[in-house]
GROMACS .gro file of C-alpha atoms in nm:
model
  467
    1MET     CA    1   2.301   2.599   0.547
    2ALA     CA    2   2.536   2.568   0.250
    3ASP     CA    3   2.832   2.598   0.487
    4THR     CA    4   2.705   2.320   0.715
    5GLN     CA    5   2.886   1.989   0.707
    6TYR     CA    6   2.626   1.715   0.733
    7ASP     CA    7   2.667   1.359   0.850
    8LEU     CA    8   2.373   1.259   0.628
    9VAL     CA    9   2.167   1.419   0.354
   10VAL     CA   10   1.843   1.239   0.268
   11ILE     CA   11   1.705   1.297  -0.081
   12GLY     CA   12   1.330   1.250  -0.050
   13GLY     CA   13   1.092   1.349   0.228
   14GLY     CA   14   0.844   1.064   0.200
   15VAL     CA   15   0.782   0.802   0.467
   16ALA     CA   16   1.120   0.639   0.401
   17GLY     CA   17   1.314   0.965   0.396
   18TYR     CA   18   1.165   1.159   0.685
   19VAL     CA   19   1.165   0.854   0.915
   20ALA     CA   20   1.531   0.787   0.829
   21ALA     CA   21   1.616   1.154   0.889
   22ILE     CA   22   1.450   1.155   1.231
   23ARG     CA   23   1.615   0.830   1.340
   24ALA     CA   24   1.955   0.953   1.220
   25ALA     CA   25   1.910   1.271   1.423
   26GLN     CA   26   1.817   1.065   1.728
   27LEU     CA   27   2.148   0.882   1.681
   28GLY     CA   28   2.337   1.210   1.697
   29MET     CA   29   2.388   1.282   1.328
   30LYS     CA   30   2.361   1.627   1.168
   31VAL     CA   31   2.093   1.569   0.905
   32ALA     CA   32   1.927   1.748   0.614
   33CYS     CA   33   1.618   1.620   0.433
   34VAL     CA   34   1.561   1.744   0.076
   35GLU     CA   35   1.210   1.727  -0.073
   36LYS     CA   36   1.097   1.880  -0.402
   37ARG     CA   37   0.719   1.859  -0.345
   38GLY     CA   38   0.704   2.141  -0.092
   39THR     CA   39   0.516   1.923   0.156
   40LEU     CA   40   0.659   1.626   0.340
   41GLY     CA   41   0.523   1.272   0.348
   42GLY     CA   42   0.577   1.181  -0.016
   43THR     CA   43   0.319   0.995  -0.224
   44CYS     CA   44   0.176   0.820   0.083
   45LEU     CA   45   0.069   1.125   0.279
   46ASN     CA   46  -0.001   1.361  -0.011
   47VAL     CA   47  -0.165   1.161  -0.289
   48GLY     CA   48  -0.162   0.795  -0.184
   49CYS     CA   49  -0.225   0.603   0.137
   50ILE     CA   50  -0.370   0.882   0.349
   51PRO     CA   51  -0.611   1.062   0.113
   52SER     CA   52  -0.734   0.731  -0.028
   53LYS     CA   53  -0.801   0.594   0.321
   54ALA     CA   54  -0.985   0.913   0.415
   55LEU     CA   55  -1.211   0.867   0.113
   56LEU     CA   56  -1.250   0.496   0.180
   57HIS     CA   57  -1.369   0.565   0.533
   58SER     CA   58  -1.601   0.850   0.429
   59SER     CA   59  -1.753   0.641   0.152
   60GLU     CA   60  -1.803   0.348   0.391
   61LEU     CA   61  -1.992   0.574   0.631
   62PHE     CA   62  -2.203   0.703   0.341
   63GLU     CA   63  -2.292   0.354   0.224
   64GLU     CA   64  -2.368   0.235   0.578
   65ALA     CA   65  -2.602   0.530   0.626
   66VAL     CA   66  -2.776   0.474   0.292
   67HIS     CA   67  -2.830   0.106   0.375
   68GLY     CA   68  -2.871   0.156   0.750
   69ALA     CA   69  -3.230   0.043   0.786
   70LYS     CA   70  -3.126  -0.289   0.941
   71HIS     CA   71  -2.953  -0.089   1.217
   72GLY     CA   72  -3.259   0.130   1.267
   73ILE     CA   73  -3.111   0.425   1.075
   74THR     CA   74  -3.373   0.584   0.851
   75GLY     CA   75  -3.420   0.907   0.660
   76LYS     CA   76  -3.295   1.060   0.338
   77ILE     CA   77  -2.916   1.058   0.301
   78GLY     CA   78  -2.740   1.303   0.068
   79LEU     CA   79  -2.386   1.325  -0.062
   80ASP     CA   80  -2.180   1.644  -0.038
   81LEU     CA   81  -1.873   1.541  -0.238
   82LYS     CA   82  -1.712   1.882  -0.198
   83ALA     CA   83  -1.726   1.851   0.181
   84MET     CA   84  -1.594   1.494   0.164
   85MET     CA   85  -1.297   1.609  -0.046
   86ALA     CA   86  -1.236   1.903   0.188
   87ARG     CA   87  -1.218   1.667   0.486
   88LYS     CA   88  -0.971   1.449   0.296
   89ASP     CA   89  -0.754   1.754   0.219
   90GLU     CA   90  -0.771   1.865   0.583
   91VAL     CA   91  -0.647   1.526   0.701
   92VAL     CA   92  -0.359   1.538   0.452
   93SER     CA   93  -0.263   1.894   0.545
   94GLY     CA   94  -0.264   1.819   0.917
   95LEU     CA   95  -0.042   1.515   0.880
   96THR     CA   96   0.210   1.673   0.642
   97LYS     CA   97   0.245   1.975   0.870
   98GLY     CA   98   0.286   1.735   1.159
   99VAL     CA   99   0.579   1.568   0.984
  100GLU     CA  100   0.741   1.906   0.928
  101GLY     CA  101   0.704   1.968   1.299
  102LEU     CA  102   0.872   1.635   1.375
  103LEU     CA  103   1.175   1.729   1.163
  104LYS     CA  104   1.199   2.062   1.341
  105LYS     CA  105   1.168   1.895   1.681
  106ASN     CA  106   1.454   1.661   1.596
  107LYS     CA  107   1.668   1.944   1.453
  108VAL     CA  108   1.665   1.809   1.098
  109ASP     CA  109   1.720   2.077   0.833
  110TYR     CA  110   1.428   2.063   0.589
  111VAL     CA  111   1.533   2.182   0.243
  112VAL     CA  112   1.267   2.241  -0.022
  113GLY     CA  113   1.395   2.175  -0.371
  114LEU     CA  114   1.508   1.917  -0.625
  115GLY     CA  115   1.807   1.727  -0.490
  116MET     CA  116   2.065   1.538  -0.690
  117ILE     CA  117   2.406   1.385  -0.633
  118ALA     CA  118   2.684   1.621  -0.739
  119LYS     CA  119   2.940   1.377  -0.601
  120PRO     CA  120   2.935   1.116  -0.322
  121THR     CA  121   3.006   1.385  -0.064
  122LEU     CA  122   2.788   1.664  -0.205
  123VAL     CA  123   2.418   1.707  -0.276
  124GLY     CA  124   2.310   1.988  -0.506
  125VAL     CA  125   1.964   2.139  -0.460
  126THR     CA  126   1.765   2.355  -0.702
  127THR     CA  127   1.504   2.550  -0.508
  128PRO     CA  128   1.157   2.639  -0.644
  129GLU     CA  129   1.290   2.993  -0.699
  130GLY     CA  130   1.569   2.858  -0.918
  131LYS     CA  131   1.849   2.908  -0.665
  132SER     CA  132   2.127   2.652  -0.627
  133LEU     CA  133   2.238   2.514  -0.292
  134SER     CA  134   2.525   2.281  -0.207
  135LEU     CA  135   2.502   2.047   0.090
  136PRO     CA  136   2.837   1.883   0.180
  137THR     CA  137   2.786   1.552   0.357
  138LYS     CA  138   2.956   1.235   0.471
  139ARG     CA  139   2.672   1.016   0.343
  140ILE     CA  140   2.380   1.039   0.100
  141LEU     CA  141   2.058   0.841   0.136
  142ILE     CA  142   1.834   0.799  -0.171
  143ALA     CA  143   1.471   0.787  -0.057
  144THR     CA  144   1.291   0.915  -0.365
  145GLY     CA  145   1.010   0.661  -0.368
  146SER     CA  146   0.812   0.566  -0.675
  147GLU     CA  147   0.589   0.706  -0.947
  148VAL     CA  148   0.290   0.584  -1.147
  149THR     CA  149   0.363   0.328  -1.417
  150ALA     CA  150   0.223   0.450  -1.747
  151LEU     CA  151   0.040   0.228  -1.993
  152PRO     CA  152   0.212   0.253  -2.331
  153GLY     CA  153   0.005   0.449  -2.578
  154VAL     CA  154  -0.233   0.586  -2.314
  155ALA     CA  155  -0.199   0.953  -2.218
  156ILE     CA  156  -0.289   1.040  -1.859
  157ASP     CA  157  -0.426   1.397  -1.843
  158GLU     CA  158  -0.566   1.371  -1.486
  159LYS     CA  159  -0.900   1.491  -1.622
  160ARG     CA  160  -1.062   1.222  -1.834
  161VAL     CA  161  -0.785   0.962  -1.804
  162VAL     CA  162  -0.645   0.969  -1.452
  163SER     CA  163  -0.384   0.808  -1.231
  164SER     CA  164  -0.449   0.747  -0.863
  165THR     CA  165  -0.359   1.114  -0.807
  166GLY     CA  166  -0.649   1.230  -1.021
  167ALA     CA  167  -0.884   0.961  -0.890
  168ILE     CA  168  -0.871   1.101  -0.535
  169ALA     CA  169  -0.958   1.452  -0.655
  170LEU     CA  170  -1.258   1.413  -0.885
  171SER     CA  171  -1.507   1.699  -0.865
  172GLU     CA  172  -1.809   1.478  -0.930
  173VAL     CA  173  -1.902   1.113  -0.911
  174PRO     CA  174  -1.850   0.949  -1.251
  175ARG     CA  175  -2.150   0.765  -1.391
  176GLN     CA  176  -1.920   0.506  -1.544
  177LEU     CA  177  -1.566   0.439  -1.420
  178VAL     CA  178  -1.336   0.201  -1.603
  179ILE     CA  179  -1.028   0.089  -1.412
  180ILE     CA  180  -0.730  -0.062  -1.592
  181GLY     CA  181  -0.565  -0.297  -1.343
  182ALA     CA  182  -0.711  -0.519  -1.070
  183GLY     CA  183  -0.445  -0.452  -0.809
  184VAL     CA  184  -0.462  -0.281  -0.471
  185ILE     CA  185  -0.488   0.079  -0.593
  186GLY     CA  186  -0.752   0.011  -0.855
  187LEU     CA  187  -0.974  -0.192  -0.623
  188GLU     CA  188  -0.951   0.054  -0.334
  189LEU     CA  189  -1.037   0.356  -0.547
  190GLY     CA  190  -1.295   0.158  -0.740
  191SER     CA  191  -1.460   0.078  -0.407
  192VAL     CA  192  -1.472   0.446  -0.314
  193TRP     CA  193  -1.648   0.557  -0.630
  194ARG     CA  194  -1.875   0.251  -0.647
  195ARG     CA  195  -2.008   0.333  -0.299
  196LEU     CA  196  -2.071   0.690  -0.404
  197GLY     CA  197  -2.273   0.583  -0.707
  198ALA     CA  198  -2.040   0.502  -0.999
  199ASP     CA  199  -2.086   0.202  -1.227
  200VAL     CA  200  -1.739   0.041  -1.201
  201THR     CA  201  -1.575  -0.198  -1.447
  202VAL     CA  202  -1.224  -0.334  -1.391
  203VAL     CA  203  -1.020  -0.454  -1.690
  204GLU     CA  204  -0.727  -0.679  -1.599
  205PHE     CA  205  -0.458  -0.844  -1.815
  206LEU     CA  206  -0.425  -1.148  -1.588
  207ASP     CA  207  -0.696  -1.410  -1.539
  208ARG     CA  208  -0.733  -1.317  -1.171
  209ILE     CA  209  -0.740  -1.013  -0.946
  210THR     CA  210  -0.478  -0.910  -0.690
  211PRO     CA  211  -0.175  -1.107  -0.813
  212GLY     CA  212   0.037  -1.226  -0.522
  213LEU     CA  213  -0.250  -1.294  -0.287
  214ASP     CA  214  -0.329  -1.646  -0.174
  215ASN     CA  215  -0.555  -1.784  -0.451
  216GLU     CA  216  -0.836  -1.884  -0.217
  217ILE     CA  217  -0.843  -1.536  -0.067
  218ALA     CA  218  -0.836  -1.373  -0.412
  219ARG     CA  219  -1.128  -1.583  -0.537
  220GLN     CA  220  -1.337  -1.499  -0.231
  221PHE     CA  221  -1.240  -1.133  -0.263
  222GLN     CA  222  -1.357  -1.117  -0.624
  223LYS     CA  223  -1.691  -1.279  -0.537
  224ILE     CA  224  -1.751  -1.025  -0.260
  225LEU     CA  225  -1.662  -0.728  -0.482
  226GLU     CA  226  -1.887  -0.861  -0.758
  227LYS     CA  227  -2.170  -0.895  -0.506
  228GLN     CA  228  -2.111  -0.530  -0.419
  229GLY     CA  229  -2.153  -0.434  -0.784
  230ILE     CA  230  -1.802  -0.414  -0.931
  231LYS     CA  231  -1.772  -0.583  -1.271
  232PHE     CA  232  -1.454  -0.761  -1.383
  233LYS     CA  233  -1.321  -0.827  -1.731
  234LEU     CA  234  -1.024  -1.057  -1.677
  235ALA     CA  235  -0.760  -1.185  -1.917
  236MET     CA  236  -0.815  -0.874  -2.128
  237LYS     CA  237  -0.539  -0.665  -2.288
  238VAL     CA  238  -0.612  -0.293  -2.318
  239THR     CA  239  -0.520  -0.182  -2.670
  240GLY     CA  240  -0.613   0.184  -2.647
  241VAL     CA  241  -0.800   0.463  -2.473
  242LYS     CA  242  -0.967   0.733  -2.682
  243ALA     CA  243  -1.062   1.035  -2.473
  244SER     CA  244  -1.272   1.335  -2.566
  245ALA     CA  245  -1.411   1.635  -2.381
  246LYS     CA  246  -1.723   1.436  -2.292
  247ASP     CA  247  -1.611   1.078  -2.229
  248ALA     CA  248  -1.358   0.807  -2.303
  249VAL     CA  249  -1.364   0.469  -2.472
  250VAL     CA  250  -1.136   0.185  -2.364
  251THR     CA  251  -1.069  -0.087  -2.620
  252ALA     CA  252  -0.948  -0.428  -2.510
  253GLU     CA  253  -0.903  -0.773  -2.657
  254PRO     CA  254  -0.880  -1.117  -2.494
  255VAL     CA  255  -0.523  -1.212  -2.407
  256ALA     CA  256  -0.582  -1.551  -2.567
  257GLY     CA  257  -0.714  -1.386  -2.882
  258GLY     CA  258  -1.066  -1.299  -2.985
  259LYS     CA  259  -1.310  -1.018  -3.044
  260THR     CA  260  -1.222  -0.664  -2.934
  261GLU     CA  261  -1.453  -0.507  -2.676
  262GLU     CA  262  -1.521  -0.142  -2.601
  263PHE     CA  263  -1.593   0.009  -2.259
  264LYS     CA  264  -1.736   0.361  -2.239
  265ALA     CA  265  -1.656   0.571  -1.935
  266ASP     CA  266  -1.676   0.919  -1.789
  267ILE     CA  267  -1.343   0.854  -1.619
  268VAL     CA  268  -1.069   0.599  -1.689
  269LEU     CA  269  -0.829   0.514  -1.406
  270VAL     CA  270  -0.493   0.369  -1.506
  271ALA     CA  271  -0.375   0.161  -1.208
  272ILE     CA  272  -0.125  -0.093  -1.339
  273GLY     CA  273   0.139  -0.034  -1.072
  274ARG     CA  274   0.428   0.190  -0.976
  275LYS     CA  275   0.798   0.210  -1.060
  276ALA     CA  276   1.104   0.337  -0.875
  277TYR     CA  277   1.172   0.709  -0.909
  278THR     CA  278   1.545   0.712  -0.983
  279GLN     CA  279   1.587   0.931  -1.292
  280GLY     CA  280   1.740   1.278  -1.282
  281LEU     CA  281   1.914   1.223  -0.948
  282GLY     CA  282   2.270   1.203  -1.078
  283LEU     CA  283   2.290   0.832  -1.003
  284HIS     CA  284   2.434   0.740  -1.342
  285GLU     CA  285   2.691   1.018  -1.326
  286ALA     CA  286   2.792   0.908  -0.977
  287GLY     CA  287   2.834   0.549  -1.096
  288VAL     CA  288   2.553   0.407  -0.884
  289ALA     CA  289   2.435   0.070  -1.019
  290LEU     CA  290   2.068   0.012  -1.103
  291ASP     CA  291   1.891  -0.318  -1.172
  292GLU     CA  292   1.694  -0.410  -1.485
  293ARG     CA  293   1.382  -0.237  -1.345
  294GLY     CA  294   1.558   0.090  -1.271
  295ARG     CA  295   1.586   0.031  -0.897
  296VAL     CA  296   1.901   0.112  -0.702
  297LYS     CA  297   2.106  -0.196  -0.619
  298VAL     CA  298   2.199  -0.223  -0.251
  299ASP     CA  299   2.354  -0.478  -0.017
  300GLY     CA  300   2.216  -0.601   0.315
  301HIS     CA  301   2.313  -0.272   0.478
  302PHE     CA  302   2.143  -0.059   0.208
  303LYS     CA  303   2.481   0.043   0.066
  304THR     CA  304   2.514   0.101  -0.307
  305ASN     CA  305   2.829   0.015  -0.500
  306VAL     CA  306   2.951   0.373  -0.441
  307GLU     CA  307   3.100   0.440  -0.097
  308GLY     CA  308   2.888   0.674   0.111
  309ILE     CA  309   2.569   0.643  -0.099
  310TYR     CA  310   2.274   0.441   0.034
  311ALA     CA  311   1.918   0.378  -0.085
  312ILE     CA  312   1.589   0.264   0.072
  313GLY     CA  313   1.215   0.227   0.019
  314ASP     CA  314   1.049   0.211  -0.321
  315ALA     CA  315   1.378   0.315  -0.484
  316ILE     CA  316   1.515  -0.035  -0.416
  317ALA     CA  317   1.379  -0.389  -0.455
  318GLY     CA  318   1.110  -0.522  -0.226
  319PRO     CA  319   0.741  -0.458  -0.154
  320MET     CA  320   0.637  -0.104  -0.249
  321LEU     CA  321   0.473  -0.038   0.086
  322ALA     CA  322   0.507   0.259   0.320
  323HIS     CA  323   0.571   0.046   0.628
  324LYS     CA  324   0.845  -0.147   0.449
  325ALA     CA  325   1.002   0.185   0.350
  326GLU     CA  326   0.998   0.304   0.712
  327GLU     CA  327   1.171  -0.012   0.827
  328ASP     CA  328   1.432   0.033   0.553
  329GLY     CA  329   1.499   0.388   0.668
  330ILE     CA  330   1.546   0.301   1.032
  331ALA     CA  331   1.762  -0.003   0.957
  332ALA     CA  332   1.980   0.188   0.711
  333VAL     CA  333   2.072   0.471   0.949
  334GLU     CA  334   2.115   0.238   1.245
  335GLY     CA  335   2.360   0.046   1.030
  336MET     CA  336   2.545   0.371   0.957
  337ALA     CA  337   2.571   0.419   1.334
  338GLY     CA  338   2.723   0.073   1.380
  339GLN     CA  339   2.409  -0.098   1.504
  340ALA     CA  340   2.257  -0.423   1.380
  341VAL     CA  341   2.055  -0.411   1.057
  342HIS     CA  342   1.736  -0.616   1.044
  343VAL     CA  343   1.440  -0.606   0.805
  344ASN     CA  344   1.257  -0.933   0.746
  345TYR     CA  345   1.100  -0.891   0.403
  346ASN     CA  346   0.923  -1.225   0.440
  347LEU     CA  347   0.714  -1.072   0.720
  348VAL     CA  348   0.599  -0.743   0.568
  349PRO     CA  349   0.218  -0.733   0.597
  350GLY     CA  350   0.016  -0.645   0.290
  351VAL     CA  351  -0.326  -0.483   0.327
  352ILE     CA  352  -0.607  -0.385   0.090
  353TYR     CA  353  -0.838  -0.133   0.259
  354THR     CA  354  -1.163  -0.221   0.087
  355MET     CA  355  -1.470  -0.345   0.274
  356PRO     CA  356  -1.404  -0.614   0.373
  357GLU     CA  357  -1.033  -0.557   0.411
  358VAL     CA  358  -0.775  -0.808   0.294
  359ALA     CA  359  -0.451  -0.862   0.487
  360CYS     CA  360  -0.175  -1.117   0.449
  361ILE     CA  361   0.169  -1.198   0.581
  362GLY     CA  362   0.416  -1.475   0.509
  363LYS     CA  363   0.373  -1.756   0.258
  364THR     CA  364   0.068  -1.832   0.046
  365GLU     CA  365  -0.059  -2.185   0.003
  366GLU     CA  366   0.068  -2.182  -0.356
  367GLN     CA  367   0.418  -2.083  -0.245
  368LEU     CA  368   0.433  -2.362   0.014
  369LYS     CA  369   0.323  -2.615  -0.245
  370ALA     CA  370   0.586  -2.491  -0.491
  371GLU     CA  371   0.854  -2.518  -0.220
  372GLY     CA  372   0.747  -2.872  -0.131
  373VAL     CA  373   0.659  -2.780   0.228
  374ASN     CA  374   0.429  -3.015   0.417
  375TYR     CA  375   0.178  -2.787   0.584
  376LYS     CA  376  -0.155  -2.780   0.766
  377VAL     CA  377  -0.442  -2.533   0.717
  378GLY     CA  378  -0.675  -2.383   0.974
  379LYS     CA  379  -0.969  -2.162   0.870
  380PHE     CA  380  -1.245  -1.982   1.053
  381PRO     CA  381  -1.528  -1.776   0.896
  382PHE     CA  382  -1.637  -1.437   1.027
  383LEU     CA  383  -1.994  -1.560   0.993
  384ALA     CA  384  -1.924  -1.759   1.312
  385ASN     CA  385  -1.756  -1.466   1.493
  386SER     CA  386  -1.983  -1.291   1.741
  387ARG     CA  387  -1.835  -0.943   1.697
  388ALA     CA  388  -1.861  -0.963   1.318
  389ARG     CA  389  -2.225  -1.065   1.359
  390THR     CA  390  -2.298  -0.763   1.582
  391MET     CA  391  -2.133  -0.536   1.321
  392GLY     CA  392  -2.319  -0.695   1.034
  393ASN     CA  393  -1.989  -0.757   0.851
  394THR     CA  394  -1.963  -1.132   0.820
  395ASP     CA  395  -1.801  -1.179   0.479
  396GLY     CA  396  -1.464  -1.353   0.476
  397PHE     CA  397  -1.247  -1.574   0.691
  398VAL     CA  398  -0.907  -1.619   0.856
  399LYS     CA  399  -0.665  -1.873   0.712
  400ILE     CA  400  -0.353  -1.994   0.893
  401LEU     CA  401  -0.083  -2.208   0.732
  402ALA     CA  402   0.151  -2.397   0.965
  403ASP     CA  403   0.430  -2.653   0.926
  404ALA     CA  404   0.287  -3.003   0.952
  405ALA     CA  405   0.576  -3.124   1.171
  406THR     CA  406   0.686  -2.825   1.383
  407ASP     CA  407   0.357  -2.629   1.378
  408GLU     CA  408   0.547  -2.303   1.306
  409VAL     CA  409   0.315  -2.051   1.139
  410TYR     CA  410   0.424  -1.981   0.781
  411GLY     CA  411   0.139  -1.763   0.661
  412VAL     CA  412  -0.171  -1.582   0.780
  413HIS     CA  413  -0.432  -1.457   0.534
  414ILE     CA  414  -0.743  -1.262   0.634
  415ILE     CA  415  -1.038  -1.130   0.441
  416GLY     CA  416  -1.285  -0.959   0.668
  417PRO     CA  417  -1.359  -0.650   0.877
  418GLN     CA  418  -1.051  -0.471   1.016
  419ALA     CA  419  -0.817  -0.731   0.867
  420GLY     CA  420  -0.541  -0.470   0.840
  421THR     CA  421  -0.545  -0.418   1.215
  422MET     CA  422  -0.575  -0.785   1.295
  423ILE     CA  423  -0.273  -0.886   1.087
  424ALA     CA  424  -0.041  -0.717   1.341
  425GLU     CA  425  -0.100  -1.006   1.581
  426ALA     CA  426   0.019  -1.248   1.315
  427ALA     CA  427   0.322  -1.030   1.238
  428ILE     CA  428   0.439  -1.039   1.600
  429ALA     CA  429   0.369  -1.411   1.633
  430MET     CA  430   0.558  -1.499   1.317
  431GLU     CA  431   0.852  -1.267   1.393
  432PHE     CA  432   0.908  -1.475   1.706
  433LYS     CA  433   0.841  -1.804   1.521
  434ALA     CA  434   0.522  -1.886   1.707
  435SER     CA  435   0.334  -2.208   1.645
  436SER     CA  436  -0.038  -2.221   1.575
  437GLU     CA  437  -0.073  -2.375   1.922
  438ASP     CA  438   0.098  -2.069   2.072
  439ILE     CA  439  -0.169  -1.848   1.915
  440ALA     CA  440  -0.448  -2.087   2.009
  441ARG     CA  441  -0.341  -2.093   2.376
  442THR     CA  442  -0.320  -1.713   2.399
  443CYS     CA  443  -0.626  -1.554   2.561
  444HIS     CA  444  -0.816  -1.326   2.322
  445SER     CA  445  -1.075  -1.069   2.433
  446HIS     CA  446  -1.444  -1.141   2.378
  447PRO     CA  447  -1.639  -1.041   2.183
  448ASP     CA  448  -1.384  -0.931   1.928
  449LEU     CA  449  -1.274  -0.995   1.572
  450ASN     CA  450  -0.934  -1.131   1.678
  451GLU     CA  451  -1.107  -1.435   1.819
  452ALA     CA  452  -1.129  -1.550   1.456
  453ILE     CA  453  -0.748  -1.574   1.452
  454LYS     CA  454  -0.752  -1.784   1.769
  455GLU     CA  455  -1.021  -2.011   1.622
  456ALA     CA  456  -0.828  -2.050   1.294
  457ALA     CA  457  -0.521  -2.146   1.498
  458LEU     CA  458  -0.731  -2.402   1.685
  459ALA     CA  459  -0.858  -2.527   1.348
  460VAL     CA  460  -0.503  -2.610   1.238
  461ALA     CA  461  -0.521  -2.897   1.488
  462GLY     CA  462  -0.886  -2.970   1.408
  463ARG     CA  463  -1.020  -2.835   1.736
  464ALA     CA  464  -1.199  -2.506   1.662
  465ILE     CA  465  -1.469  -2.444   1.923
  466HIS     CA  466  -1.725  -2.218   1.761
  467ILE     CA  467  -1.786  -2.397   1.433
   0.00000   0.00000   0.00000
């Protein structure tokens, strides 16, 4: 392997890296993918998207069964947390092994070890056994992803004070769970443990949850989560976490000033965000420029300022989302092969996999107002959707924002059942600059949740049928 001359060496085997490696191999390149974890798939497959979604689904089934009397489901329901965790681990193992099989199928050399840039044409690898490998290459692609952002002064031990990694591997349901941060990760994992019996309190620095979401959606989302039993302490600054062998105490004070409050917990989850993983890769030594947040600077073709070195995914600017990282990876290597490069960051869907789910794409109403855009709004509630009624999941609505003059759709925001799946229709429509009338005139199957999108599109012109 050390004697092989590669066309591309990818540092990082997460969703950005392995997808880029496979696409590069499809384009005829000789490729190596270096990953230090020992399993492929990165944060997403190992300790992020996939295990959390497995637990979200399992906990949803548990809660539905416990409260299933309205569906005619009766009887005593018990929780086997060990079995639930084992299923989660089985899902993760199957998918990570599947990715390894995909690399093998596409003749990508998978190298286990810590990779770093020795020079722009050479990647050095330190294996778990301490051996050193040298991989000569024409190009290097940085796909190292991101890591948990720490809260200054708060030590994460993954026992009493945990990150998302620890929160998906608890051995028992906490009686009291305090979550620092009201973003996607905190609310998803808070939902899991609330369904399984935890008393959940979320402490957030801002005066709202889910920053970045359309305000109307965020307000409705908070009301629904509060109705489910999650408590919120907003506009509160965490000043410390004191952990012991038995419990932990979170202290916080109002951002605007005021009396300090204490929150006791069995488990404290720190979920204030993630940051690019770019340290210890030899970037500084190679002269690769980083921005003020430690992300690799790239141009429109994912090239750094150093010839032959590229970067993608969470290591660069943009939404820290797995699907965005995949698109980066494909676009970057297609650009290397002389093809067109296209990633529309304005149309990257965002999804929160709670119940109900929240999904959005494009502009929020607040953004359109700030930009001075004259727009129209169409909304349709799931309470009036026949499929949602049959499911018993009627919370939420679909909201479509369209240009007042041209009718081009600028934003679609959904809070409701299966919103993450439904948003794909909006992504396709907006990629091809569809109008709300285009969506409204497209036949949708009945009875189905997507009819709510059609009705919201009709509502833009004031002609919704079923409300």
